[in-house]
PDB file of C-alpha atoms in Angstrom:
ATOM      1  CA  MET A   1      89.170  82.746 121.056  1.00  0.00           C
ATOM      2  CA  ASN A   2      85.535  83.015 120.276  1.00  0.00           C
ATOM      3  CA  ASP A   3      84.868  79.702 118.489  1.00  0.00           C
ATOM      4  CA  THR A   4      81.095  78.610 118.372  1.00  0.00           C
ATOM      5  CA  LEU A   5      79.014  75.900 117.250  1.00  0.00           C
ATOM      6  CA  ALA A   6      75.580  77.018 117.211  1.00  0.00           C
ATOM      7  CA  LEU A   7      72.514  74.753 116.205  1.00  0.00           C
ATOM      8  CA  LEU A   8      70.590  75.934 113.120  1.00  0.00           C
ATOM      9  CA  GLN A   9      67.943  73.226 112.906  1.00  0.00           C
ATOM     10  CA  LYS A  10      67.150  69.728 114.240  1.00  0.00           C
ATOM     11  CA  PHE A  11      64.648  67.633 112.821  1.00  0.00           C
ATOM     12  CA  ASN A  12      63.314  63.998 113.082  1.00  0.00           C
ATOM     13  CA  ALA A  13      64.726  62.284 109.780  1.00  0.00           C
ATOM     14  CA  HIS A  14      63.993  58.662 110.503  1.00  0.00           C
ATOM     15  CA  PRO A  15      61.064  58.192 113.077  1.00  0.00           C
ATOM     16  CA  ASP A  16      61.199  55.424 115.571  1.00  0.00           C
ATOM     17  CA  SER A  17      64.650  54.173 114.200  1.00  0.00           C
ATOM     18  CA  ARG A  18      68.391  55.056 114.103  1.00  0.00           C
ATOM     19  CA  CYS A  19      69.692  57.562 111.603  1.00  0.00           C
ATOM     20  CA  TRP A  20      72.952  55.935 110.774  1.00  0.00           C
ATOM     21  CA  TYR A  21      74.603  58.173 108.424  1.00  0.00           C
ATOM     22  CA  VAL A  22      74.390  61.527 106.358  1.00  0.00           C
ATOM     23  CA  ALA A  23      76.238  62.428 103.177  1.00  0.00           C
ATOM     24  CA  TRP A  24      76.269  65.699 101.103  1.00  0.00           C
ATOM     25  CA  ASN A  25      76.081  65.678  97.354  1.00  0.00           C
ATOM     26  CA  PRO A  26      79.300  67.116  95.643  1.00  0.00           C
ATOM     27  CA  LYS A  27      77.278  70.626  95.054  1.00  0.00           C
ATOM     28  CA  GLY A  28      75.938  70.752  98.704  1.00  0.00           C
ATOM     29  CA  THR A  29      72.340  70.986  97.330  1.00  0.00           C
ATOM     30  CA  LEU A  30      71.155  67.713  98.637  1.00  0.00           C
ATOM     31  CA  LEU A  31      71.636  65.790 101.869  1.00  0.00           C
ATOM     32  CA  ALA A  32      71.082  61.949 102.030  1.00  0.00           C
ATOM     33  CA  SER A  33      70.359  60.191 105.109  1.00  0.00           C
ATOM     34  CA  CYS A  34      69.825  56.298 105.817  1.00  0.00           C
ATOM     35  CA  GLY A  35      68.540  54.206 108.896  1.00  0.00           C
ATOM     36  CA  GLY A  36      67.335  51.336 110.665  1.00  0.00           C
ATOM     37  CA  ASP A  37      63.853  51.797 108.923  1.00  0.00           C
ATOM     38  CA  ARG A  38      65.397  50.391 105.675  1.00  0.00           C
ATOM     39  CA  THR A  39      64.992  53.746 103.976  1.00  0.00           C
ATOM     40  CA  ILE A  40      67.108  56.447 102.252  1.00  0.00           C
ATOM     41  CA  ARG A  41      65.875  60.153 102.625  1.00  0.00           C
ATOM     42  CA  ILE A  42      66.984  62.874 100.257  1.00  0.00           C
ATOM     43  CA  TRP A  43      66.702  66.297 101.814  1.00  0.00           C
ATOM     44  CA  GLY A  44      66.887  69.746 100.180  1.00  0.00           C
ATOM     45  CA  ARG A  45      67.073  73.167 101.534  1.00  0.00           C
ATOM     46  CA  GLU A  46      63.761  75.339 101.546  1.00  0.00           C
ATOM     47  CA  GLY A  47      64.502  78.824 102.775  1.00  0.00           C
ATOM     48  CA  ASP A  48      66.224  78.330 106.111  1.00  0.00           C
ATOM     49  CA  SER A  49      65.133  74.757 106.749  1.00  0.00           C
ATOM     50  CA  TRP A  50      65.860  71.283 105.396  1.00  0.00           C
ATOM     51  CA  GLU A  51      62.803  69.331 103.698  1.00  0.00           C
ATOM     52  CA  CYS A  52      62.443  65.728 102.673  1.00  0.00           C
ATOM     53  CA  LYS A  53      62.297  65.573  99.046  1.00  0.00           C
ATOM     54  CA  THR A  54      62.023  61.981  98.420  1.00  0.00           C
ATOM     55  CA  VAL A  55      62.215  58.564 100.114  1.00  0.00           C
ATOM     56  CA  LEU A  56      63.915  55.684  98.596  1.00  0.00           C
ATOM     57  CA  GLN A  57      62.313  52.456 100.321  1.00  0.00           C
ATOM     58  CA  ASP A  58      62.388  49.671  97.796  1.00  0.00           C
ATOM     59  CA  GLY A  59      66.109  48.872  97.590  1.00  0.00           C
ATOM     60  CA  HIS A  60      66.780  47.081 100.862  1.00  0.00           C
ATOM     61  CA  GLN A  61      65.455  44.383 103.206  1.00  0.00           C
ATOM     62  CA  ARG A  62      67.220  45.512 106.205  1.00  0.00           C
ATOM     63  CA  THR A  63      69.105  48.640 107.715  1.00  0.00           C
ATOM     64  CA  VAL A  64      70.760  50.964 105.440  1.00  0.00           C
ATOM     65  CA  ARG A  65      74.042  51.563 107.101  1.00  0.00           C
ATOM     66  CA  LYS A  66      75.917  54.122 104.768  1.00  0.00           C
ATOM     67  CA  VAL A  67      75.206  56.182 101.768  1.00  0.00           C
ATOM     68  CA  ALA A  68      77.602  57.680  99.478  1.00  0.00           C
ATOM     69  CA  TRP A  69      77.172  59.992  96.286  1.00  0.00           C
ATOM     70  CA  SER A  70      79.329  59.649  93.116  1.00  0.00           C
ATOM     71  CA  PRO A  71      81.778  62.570  92.268  1.00  0.00           C
ATOM     72  CA  CYS A  72      79.470  63.665  89.427  1.00  0.00           C
ATOM     73  CA  GLY A  73      76.453  63.728  91.858  1.00  0.00           C
ATOM     74  CA  ASN A  74      74.268  61.659  89.497  1.00  0.00           C
ATOM     75  CA  TYR A  75      74.596  58.445  91.460  1.00  0.00           C
ATOM     76  CA  LEU A  76      73.932  57.226  94.996  1.00  0.00           C
ATOM     77  CA  ALA A  77      75.280  54.092  96.514  1.00  0.00           C
ATOM     78  CA  SER A  78      73.750  52.529  99.548  1.00  0.00           C
ATOM     79  CA  ALA A  79      75.213  49.743 101.859  1.00  0.00           C
ATOM     80  CA  SER A  80      72.856  47.672 103.678  1.00  0.00           C
ATOM     81  CA  PHE A  81      72.734  44.831 106.485  1.00  0.00           C
ATOM     82  CA  ASP A  82      71.065  42.706 103.820  1.00  0.00           C
ATOM     83  CA  ALA A  83      74.634  42.106 102.298  1.00  0.00           C
ATOM     84  CA  THR A  84      73.782  44.230  99.235  1.00  0.00           C
ATOM     85  CA  THR A  85      74.869  47.526  97.877  1.00  0.00           C
ATOM     86  CA  CYS A  86      72.312  49.449  95.765  1.00  0.00           C
ATOM     87  CA  ILE A  87      73.237  51.834  92.908  1.00  0.00           C
ATOM     88  CA  TRP A  88      70.705  54.699  92.510  1.00  0.00           C
ATOM     89  CA  LYS A  89      70.538  57.049  89.542  1.00  0.00           C
ATOM     90  CA  LYS A  90      69.189  60.610  90.031  1.00  0.00           C
ATOM     91  CA  LYS A  91      66.543  61.492  87.346  1.00  0.00           C
ATOM     92  CA  ASN A  92      65.549  64.983  88.007  1.00  0.00           C
ATOM     93  CA  ASP A  93      64.082  65.046  91.414  1.00  0.00           C
ATOM     94  CA  ASP A  94      63.619  61.280  91.680  1.00  0.00           C
ATOM     95  CA  PHE A  95      65.909  58.228  91.991  1.00  0.00           C
ATOM     96  CA  GLU A  96      65.703  54.771  90.421  1.00  0.00           C
ATOM     97  CA  CYS A  97      67.561  51.830  91.358  1.00  0.00           C
ATOM     98  CA  LEU A  98      70.030  51.089  88.581  1.00  0.00           C
ATOM     99  CA  THR A  99      71.610  47.747  89.899  1.00  0.00           C
ATOM    100  CA  VAL A 100      72.179  45.736  93.060  1.00  0.00           C
ATOM    101  CA  LEU A 101      75.732  44.589  93.839  1.00  0.00           C
ATOM    102  CA  GLU A 102      76.028  41.273  95.470  1.00  0.00           C
ATOM    103  CA  GLY A 103      78.590  38.967  96.849  1.00  0.00           C
ATOM    104  CA  HIS A 104      79.467  39.814 100.357  1.00  0.00           C
ATOM    105  CA  GLU A 105      78.596  37.067 102.761  1.00  0.00           C
ATOM    106  CA  ASN A 106      76.838  39.320 105.260  1.00  0.00           C
ATOM    107  CA  GLU A 107      76.236  43.110 106.209  1.00  0.00           C
ATOM    108  CA  VAL A 108      77.835  45.592 104.132  1.00  0.00           C
ATOM    109  CA  LYS A 109      79.061  48.256 106.562  1.00  0.00           C
ATOM    110  CA  CYS A 110      80.258  50.960 104.034  1.00  0.00           C
ATOM    111  CA  VAL A 111      80.425  52.078 100.542  1.00  0.00           C
ATOM    112  CA  ALA A 112      82.644  54.731  98.870  1.00  0.00           C
ATOM    113  CA  TRP A 113      83.506  56.143  95.414  1.00  0.00           C
ATOM    114  CA  ALA A 114      86.907  56.805  94.127  1.00  0.00           C
ATOM    115  CA  PRO A 115      87.557  60.530  93.111  1.00  0.00           C
ATOM    116  CA  SER A 116      87.522  59.362  89.391  1.00  0.00           C
ATOM    117  CA  GLY A 117      84.045  57.958  89.839  1.00  0.00           C
ATOM    118  CA  ASN A 118      85.306  54.797  88.060  1.00  0.00           C
ATOM    119  CA  LEU A 119      85.887  52.728  91.194  1.00  0.00           C
ATOM    120  CA  LEU A 120      83.611  51.865  94.063  1.00  0.00           C
ATOM    121  CA  ALA A 121      84.792  50.094  97.467  1.00  0.00           C
ATOM    122  CA  THR A 122      82.707  48.371  99.782  1.00  0.00           C
ATOM    123  CA  CYS A 123      83.445  46.466 103.120  1.00  0.00           C
ATOM    124  CA  SER A 124      81.636  44.081 105.311  1.00  0.00           C
ATOM    125  CA  ARG A 125      81.349  42.121 108.431  1.00  0.00           C
ATOM    126  CA  ASP A 126      82.712  39.120 106.381  1.00  0.00           C
ATOM    127  CA  LYS A 127      86.079  40.916 107.027  1.00  0.00           C
ATOM    128  CA  SER A 128      86.716  41.634 103.330  1.00  0.00           C
ATOM    129  CA  VAL A 129      87.162  44.892 101.110  1.00  0.00           C
ATOM    130  CA  TRP A 130      85.751  44.786  97.606  1.00  0.00           C
ATOM    131  CA  ILE A 131      86.670  47.030  94.747  1.00  0.00           C
ATOM    132  CA  TRP A 132      84.236  47.498  91.807  1.00  0.00           C
ATOM    133  CA  GLU A 133      85.022  48.930  88.514  1.00  0.00           C
ATOM    134  CA  VAL A 134      82.347  50.808  86.621  1.00  0.00           C
ATOM    135  CA  ASP A 135      82.189  51.107  82.928  1.00  0.00           C
ATOM    136  CA  GLU A 136      80.603  53.531  80.447  1.00  0.00           C
ATOM    137  CA  GLU A 137      77.493  51.435  80.453  1.00  0.00           C
ATOM    138  CA  ASN A 138      77.061  51.610  84.133  1.00  0.00           C
ATOM    139  CA  GLU A 139      78.138  47.969  84.540  1.00  0.00           C
ATOM    140  CA  TYR A 140      79.858  47.100  87.725  1.00  0.00           C
ATOM    141  CA  GLU A 141      82.446  44.238  88.023  1.00  0.00           C
ATOM    142  CA  CYS A 142      84.321  43.223  91.131  1.00  0.00           C
ATOM    143  CA  VAL A 143      87.889  43.483  90.211  1.00  0.00           C
ATOM    144  CA  SER A 144      89.478  42.657  93.549  1.00  0.00           C
ATOM    145  CA  VAL A 145      88.652  41.146  96.927  1.00  0.00           C
ATOM    146  CA  VAL A 146      91.138  42.053  99.731  1.00  0.00           C
ATOM    147  CA  ASN A 147      91.267  40.115 102.958  1.00  0.00           C
ATOM    148  CA  SER A 148      93.741  42.189 105.030  1.00  0.00           C
ATOM    149  CA  HIS A 149      91.595  42.549 108.168  1.00  0.00           C
ATOM    150  CA  THR A 150      90.832  39.637 110.652  1.00  0.00           C
ATOM    151  CA  GLN A 151      87.619  41.102 111.814  1.00  0.00           C
ATOM    152  CA  ASP A 152      84.469  43.120 110.804  1.00  0.00           C
ATOM    153  CA  VAL A 153      85.451  45.893 108.385  1.00  0.00           C
ATOM    154  CA  LYS A 154      83.494  49.201 109.548  1.00  0.00           C
ATOM    155  CA  HIS A 155      84.674  51.957 107.133  1.00  0.00           C
ATOM    156  CA  VAL A 156      86.313  52.677 103.770  1.00  0.00           C
ATOM    157  CA  VAL A 157      87.431  56.015 102.471  1.00  0.00           C
ATOM    158  CA  TRP A 158      89.396  57.029  99.270  1.00  0.00           C
ATOM    159  CA  HIS A 159      92.223  59.509  99.052  1.00  0.00           C
ATOM    160  CA  PRO A 160      90.842  62.869  97.822  1.00  0.00           C
ATOM    161  CA  THR A 161      93.033  63.011  94.611  1.00  0.00           C
ATOM    162  CA  GLN A 162      94.478  59.455  94.205  1.00  0.00           C
ATOM    163  CA  GLU A 163      93.438  55.979  93.779  1.00  0.00           C
ATOM    164  CA  LEU A 164      94.547  55.079  97.365  1.00  0.00           C
ATOM    165  CA  LEU A 165      91.841  53.460  99.717  1.00  0.00           C
ATOM    166  CA  ALA A 166      91.876  53.166 103.413  1.00  0.00           C
ATOM    167  CA  SER A 167      89.840  50.875 105.623  1.00  0.00           C
ATOM    168  CA  CYS A 168      89.243  50.413 109.350  1.00  0.00           C
ATOM    169  CA  SER A 169      88.102  47.412 111.383  1.00  0.00           C
ATOM    170  CA  TYR A 170      87.054  45.856 114.685  1.00  0.00           C
ATOM    171  CA  ASP A 171      90.536  44.266 114.479  1.00  0.00           C
ATOM    172  CA  ASN A 172      91.701  47.703 115.777  1.00  0.00           C
ATOM    173  CA  ASN A 173      93.850  48.421 112.678  1.00  0.00           C
ATOM    174  CA  VAL A 174      93.772  50.622 109.601  1.00  0.00           C
ATOM    175  CA  CYS A 175      94.752  49.274 106.344  1.00  0.00           C
ATOM    176  CA  VAL A 176      95.987  51.354 103.142  1.00  0.00           C
ATOM    177  CA  TYR A 177      95.425  49.768  99.815  1.00  0.00           C
ATOM    178  CA  LYS A 178      96.874  50.632  96.345  1.00  0.00           C
ATOM    179  CA  GLU A 179      96.573  48.778  92.935  1.00  0.00           C
ATOM    180  CA  GLU A 180      99.616  46.782  91.746  1.00  0.00           C
ATOM    181  CA  ASP A 181      99.886  44.962  88.700  1.00  0.00           C
ATOM    182  CA  ASP A 182      95.970  45.071  88.102  1.00  0.00           C
ATOM    183  CA  ASP A 183      95.305  43.801  91.567  1.00  0.00           C
ATOM    184  CA  TRP A 184      94.676  45.621  94.852  1.00  0.00           C
ATOM    185  CA  GLU A 185      96.929  44.950  97.798  1.00  0.00           C
ATOM    186  CA  CYS A 186      97.511  46.271 101.213  1.00  0.00           C
ATOM    187  CA  ARG A 187     100.426  48.465 101.229  1.00  0.00           C
ATOM    188  CA  ALA A 188     100.381  49.584 105.037  1.00  0.00           C
ATOM    189  CA  THR A 189      98.697  48.409 108.213  1.00  0.00           C
ATOM    190  CA  LEU A 190      98.463  51.387 110.859  1.00  0.00           C
ATOM    191  CA  GLU A 191      98.443  49.836 114.422  1.00  0.00           C
ATOM    192  CA  GLY A 192      98.212  51.839 117.413  1.00  0.00           C
ATOM    193  CA  HIS A 193      94.552  51.944 118.607  1.00  0.00           C
ATOM    194  CA  THR A 194      93.671  49.573 121.328  1.00  0.00           C
ATOM    195  CA  SER A 195      89.944  48.792 120.345  1.00  0.00           C
ATOM    196  CA  THR A 196      87.771  48.986 117.210  1.00  0.00           C
ATOM    197  CA  VAL A 197      88.408  51.876 114.639  1.00  0.00           C
ATOM    198  CA  TRP A 198      85.133  53.058 113.495  1.00  0.00           C
ATOM    199  CA  GLY A 199      85.824  55.868 111.094  1.00  0.00           C
ATOM    200  CA  LEU A 200      88.395  57.572 108.980  1.00  0.00           C
ATOM    201  CA  THR A 201      88.757  60.772 107.078  1.00  0.00           C
ATOM    202  CA  PHE A 202      91.757  62.114 104.715  1.00  0.00           C
ATOM    203  CA  ASP A 203      92.590  65.830 105.131  1.00  0.00           C
ATOM    204  CA  PRO A 204      92.037  67.868 102.032  1.00  0.00           C
ATOM    205  CA  SER A 205      95.633  67.462 100.749  1.00  0.00           C
ATOM    206  CA  GLY A 206      95.388  63.702 101.155  1.00  0.00           C
ATOM    207  CA  GLN A 207      98.694  63.814 103.152  1.00  0.00           C
ATOM    208  CA  ARG A 208      97.271  62.980 106.584  1.00  0.00           C
ATOM    209  CA  LEU A 209      94.696  60.410 107.659  1.00  0.00           C
ATOM    210  CA  ALA A 210      92.635  60.783 110.957  1.00  0.00           C
ATOM    211  CA  SER A 211      91.052  57.576 112.546  1.00  0.00           C
ATOM    212  CA  CYS A 212      88.689  57.303 115.496  1.00  0.00           C
ATOM    213  CA  SER A 213      88.083  54.632 117.718  1.00  0.00           C
ATOM    214  CA  ASP A 214      86.235  52.688 120.499  1.00  0.00           C
ATOM    215  CA  ASP A 215      89.294  53.434 122.571  1.00  0.00           C
ATOM    216  CA  CYS A 216      88.090  57.159 122.807  1.00  0.00           C
ATOM    217  CA  THR A 217      90.791  58.483 120.832  1.00  0.00           C
ATOM    218  CA  VAL A 218      91.700  60.076 117.655  1.00  0.00           C
ATOM    219  CA  LYS A 219      94.875  59.626 115.877  1.00  0.00           C
ATOM    220  CA  ILE A 220      96.503  61.578 112.986  1.00  0.00           C
ATOM    221  CA  TRP A 221      98.654  59.521 110.602  1.00  0.00           C
ATOM    222  CA  LYS A 222     101.144  60.959 108.202  1.00  0.00           C
ATOM    223  CA  GLU A 223     102.426  59.538 105.017  1.00  0.00           C
ATOM    224  CA  CYS A 224     106.120  59.425 105.270  1.00  0.00           C
ATOM    225  CA  GLN A 225     109.047  58.469 103.107  1.00  0.00           C
ATOM    226  CA  PRO A 226     109.296  54.555 103.086  1.00  0.00           C
ATOM    227  CA  GLU A 227     112.467  52.773 103.344  1.00  0.00           C
ATOM    228  CA  GLU A 228     113.568  51.307 100.081  1.00  0.00           C
ATOM    229  CA  GLY A 229     111.542  48.318  98.885  1.00  0.00           C
ATOM    230  CA  THR A 230     109.179  48.503 101.914  1.00  0.00           C
ATOM    231  CA  GLY A 231     106.042  50.158 100.149  1.00  0.00           C
ATOM    232  CA  ALA A 232     103.718  52.808 101.639  1.00  0.00           C
ATOM    233  CA  ALA A 233     104.719  54.114 105.159  1.00  0.00           C
ATOM    234  CA  TRP A 234     102.258  55.890 107.518  1.00  0.00           C
ATOM    235  CA  LYS A 235     103.213  57.012 111.049  1.00  0.00           C
ATOM    236  CA  CYS A 236     101.083  58.337 113.916  1.00  0.00           C
ATOM    237  CA  VAL A 237     102.142  61.916 114.546  1.00  0.00           C
ATOM    238  CA  CYS A 238      99.282  62.866 116.904  1.00  0.00           C
ATOM    239  CA  THR A 239      96.769  61.288 119.433  1.00  0.00           C
ATOM    240  CA  LEU A 240      93.759  63.305 120.693  1.00  0.00           C
ATOM    241  CA  SER A 241      93.045  61.609 124.061  1.00  0.00           C
ATOM    242  CA  GLY A 242      91.056  62.768 127.098  1.00  0.00           C
ATOM    243  CA  PHE A 243      88.408  64.699 125.105  1.00  0.00           C
ATOM    244  CA  HIS A 244      85.787  61.944 124.451  1.00  0.00           C
ATOM    245  CA  GLY A 245      83.867  60.156 127.173  1.00  0.00           C
ATOM    246  CA  ARG A 246      82.815  57.262 124.867  1.00  0.00           C
ATOM    247  CA  THR A 247      83.292  55.512 121.709  1.00  0.00           C
ATOM    248  CA  VAL A 248      84.131  58.099 118.751  1.00  0.00           C
ATOM    249  CA  TYR A 249      82.025  56.801 115.911  1.00  0.00           C
ATOM    250  CA  ASP A 250      82.874  59.222 113.068  1.00  0.00           C
ATOM    251  CA  ILE A 251      85.303  61.766 112.127  1.00  0.00           C
ATOM    252  CA  ALA A 252      85.321  64.406 109.231  1.00  0.00           C
ATOM    253  CA  TRP A 253      87.999  66.773 108.210  1.00  0.00           C
ATOM    254  CA  CYS A 254      86.700  70.153 106.884  1.00  0.00           C
ATOM    255  CA  PRO A 255      87.565  70.480 103.227  1.00  0.00           C
ATOM    256  CA  LEU A 256      87.359  74.265 103.490  1.00  0.00           C
ATOM    257  CA  MET A 257      88.595  75.121 107.138  1.00  0.00           C
ATOM    258  CA  GLY A 258      90.891  72.457 108.065  1.00  0.00           C
ATOM    259  CA  ALA A 259      88.923  71.770 111.332  1.00  0.00           C
ATOM    260  CA  LEU A 260      88.208  68.355 112.387  1.00  0.00           C
ATOM    261  CA  ALA A 261      84.758  67.191 113.756  1.00  0.00           C
ATOM    262  CA  THR A 262      83.956  64.079 115.730  1.00  0.00           C
ATOM    263  CA  ALA A 263      80.799  62.242 116.447  1.00  0.00           C
ATOM    264  CA  CYS A 264      80.721  60.392 119.891  1.00  0.00           C
ATOM    265  CA  GLY A 265      78.718  57.938 121.809  1.00  0.00           C
ATOM    266  CA  ASP A 266      78.574  60.407 124.734  1.00  0.00           C
ATOM    267  CA  ASP A 267      75.934  62.242 122.650  1.00  0.00           C
ATOM    268  CA  GLY A 268      78.479  65.158 121.877  1.00  0.00           C
ATOM    269  CA  VAL A 269      79.680  66.786 118.919  1.00  0.00           C
ATOM    270  CA  ARG A 270      83.154  68.371 119.058  1.00  0.00           C
ATOM    271  CA  VAL A 271      85.295  70.378 116.613  1.00  0.00           C
ATOM    272  CA  PHE A 272      89.152  70.457 116.794  1.00  0.00           C
ATOM    273  CA  LYS A 273      91.553  73.086 115.359  1.00  0.00           C
ATOM    274  CA  GLU A 274      95.027  72.667 114.451  1.00  0.00           C
ATOM    275  CA  ASP A 275      97.808  74.800 115.693  1.00  0.00           C
ATOM    276  CA  GLU A 276      99.271  76.252 112.437  1.00  0.00           C
ATOM    277  CA  THR A 277     102.558  77.113 114.054  1.00  0.00           C
ATOM    278  CA  ALA A 278     103.210  73.730 115.089  1.00  0.00           C
ATOM    279  CA  ASP A 279     105.809  71.517 113.424  1.00  0.00           C
ATOM    280  CA  PRO A 280     104.078  69.312 110.601  1.00  0.00           C
ATOM    281  CA  ASP A 281     105.624  66.266 111.995  1.00  0.00           C
ATOM    282  CA  GLN A 282     104.335  66.889 115.295  1.00  0.00           C
ATOM    283  CA  PRO A 283     100.912  68.598 114.694  1.00  0.00           C
ATOM    284  CA  ALA A 284      98.919  69.912 117.590  1.00  0.00           C
ATOM    285  CA  PHE A 285      95.107  70.155 117.869  1.00  0.00           C
ATOM    286  CA  SER A 286      93.003  71.976 120.470  1.00  0.00           C
ATOM    287  CA  LEU A 287      89.300  71.392 121.378  1.00  0.00           C
ATOM    288  CA  SER A 288      87.617  74.475 119.541  1.00  0.00           C
ATOM    289  CA  ALA A 289      84.042  73.837 120.114  1.00  0.00           C
ATOM    290  CA  HIS A 290      82.089  71.256 121.956  1.00  0.00           C
ATOM    291  CA  VAL A 291      78.287  70.678 122.301  1.00  0.00           C
ATOM    292  CA  PRO A 292      77.992  68.016 125.118  1.00  0.00           C
ATOM    293  CA  LYS A 293      74.228  67.061 124.576  1.00  0.00           C
ATOM    294  CA  ALA A 294      74.260  67.546 120.676  1.00  0.00           C
ATOM    295  CA  HIS A 295      71.608  64.679 120.699  1.00  0.00           C
ATOM    296  CA  THR A 296      69.743  62.713 123.281  1.00  0.00           C
ATOM    297  CA  GLN A 297      71.476  59.508 122.197  1.00  0.00           C
ATOM    298  CA  ASP A 298      74.709  58.255 120.436  1.00  0.00           C
ATOM    299  CA  VAL A 299      75.988  60.603 117.564  1.00  0.00           C
ATOM    300  CA  ASN A 300      76.600  58.428 114.681  1.00  0.00           C
ATOM    301  CA  CYS A 301      77.816  60.395 111.776  1.00  0.00           C
ATOM    302  CA  ILE A 302      79.317  63.919 111.253  1.00  0.00           C
ATOM    303  CA  ALA A 303      79.512  65.703 107.793  1.00  0.00           C
ATOM    304  CA  TRP A 304      80.855  69.090 106.517  1.00  0.00           C
ATOM    305  CA  HIS A 305      79.092  70.716 103.856  1.00  0.00           C
ATOM    306  CA  PRO A 306      81.285  70.784 100.767  1.00  0.00           C
ATOM    307  CA  LYS A 307      80.729  74.429  99.757  1.00  0.00           C
ATOM    308  CA  GLU A 308      79.666  76.367 102.725  1.00  0.00           C
ATOM    309  CA  ALA A 309      82.371  76.778 105.356  1.00  0.00           C
ATOM    310  CA  GLY A 310      81.575  75.755 108.903  1.00  0.00           C
ATOM    311  CA  LEU A 311      78.021  74.212 108.009  1.00  0.00           C
ATOM    312  CA  LEU A 312      78.004  70.766 109.615  1.00  0.00           C
ATOM    313  CA  VAL A 313      75.336  68.063 109.899  1.00  0.00           C
ATOM    314  CA  SER A 314      75.284  65.226 112.636  1.00  0.00           C
ATOM    315  CA  CYS A 315      72.698  62.315 113.126  1.00  0.00           C
ATOM    316  CA  SER A 316      71.825  60.251 115.888  1.00  0.00           C
ATOM    317  CA  ASP A 317      70.466  56.889 117.301  1.00  0.00           C
ATOM    318  CA  ASN A 318      67.124  58.768 118.142  1.00  0.00           C
ATOM    319  CA  GLY A 319      66.580  59.198 114.362  1.00  0.00           C
ATOM    320  CA  GLU A 320      67.485  62.918 114.317  1.00  0.00           C
ATOM    321  CA  ILE A 321      69.471  65.112 112.164  1.00  0.00           C
ATOM    322  CA  ALA A 322      71.077  68.287 113.402  1.00  0.00           C
ATOM    323  CA  VAL A 323      72.415  71.144 111.428  1.00  0.00           C
ATOM    324  CA  TRP A 324      75.308  73.291 112.938  1.00  0.00           C
ATOM    325  CA  ASN A 325      77.159  76.476 112.180  1.00  0.00           C
ATOM    326  CA  TYR A 326      80.900  76.330 113.232  1.00  0.00           C
ATOM    327  CA  GLN A 327      82.577  79.802 113.544  1.00  0.00           C
ATOM    328  CA  SER A 328      86.126  80.130 114.349  1.00  0.00           C
ATOM    329  CA  GLY A 329      87.147  83.266 116.263  1.00  0.00           C
ATOM    330  CA  VAL A 330      90.807  83.385 114.536  1.00  0.00           C
TER     331      VAL A 330
END
């Protein structure tokens, strides 16, 4: 098996500050990054390298923790430690701040768009998850506040095709939400990690959810038939342990190849491959590729390109972004 993870480019994206997160636009033509310098940077490909196209620096007063593109690619949402979420509208090669969403008591840790583009989710250190509805006039209204976690909520992610939302927290749990009678409620609480859960990713079909944690493990959860009257049911079908030396901060399921990539506090980037001959109810993953010193400091985020199989980016506490090419020998 000749699986490789080759470095294509590495560049300083946020000098003298952490680069917290990177996100591809839906077409894969632009990459947004955000950092401790309170800016969002938009990167575009020029030949074989990535160049900064624009810097958004007037939206936030503190660290920008996460960014997310709308499914249509015309809007970018940014979540900040200043307790606000900004919505930016793309205008040709520039962006303008359309609106600022307020209401969380303190740091907003993540923002994510539903696949329809009509809903937005935010989560915060205030232990809450907010669901926002977007109308045709680009007006945003908070339609639900869910308080299912007992600690800081780190991440929110939507199911790839359904209006189903998952969140993870400092309380070691994962919660899954669905709308019921015009209100959003927690339908399942996934317990199993023994420390903070930092990141979540659905597989391309949405039938499984992967979580990564401060306990140095990755868990794969599968939706299963619930008992009558008990609502949604998810069970842990696989735990990847012994691969990571420190906290696993982020995880991403490749939409094109099915590979699973992780970003780790031990400075490493890893790619795991699933054994396709294994029982779907007892999946098996093997470490396919590993770059031990992908960055010189903690790796905060990992993101697969939506259109080019094997193209992967990571970002780090040292402000760098690295672009990788993963190739599977199978």
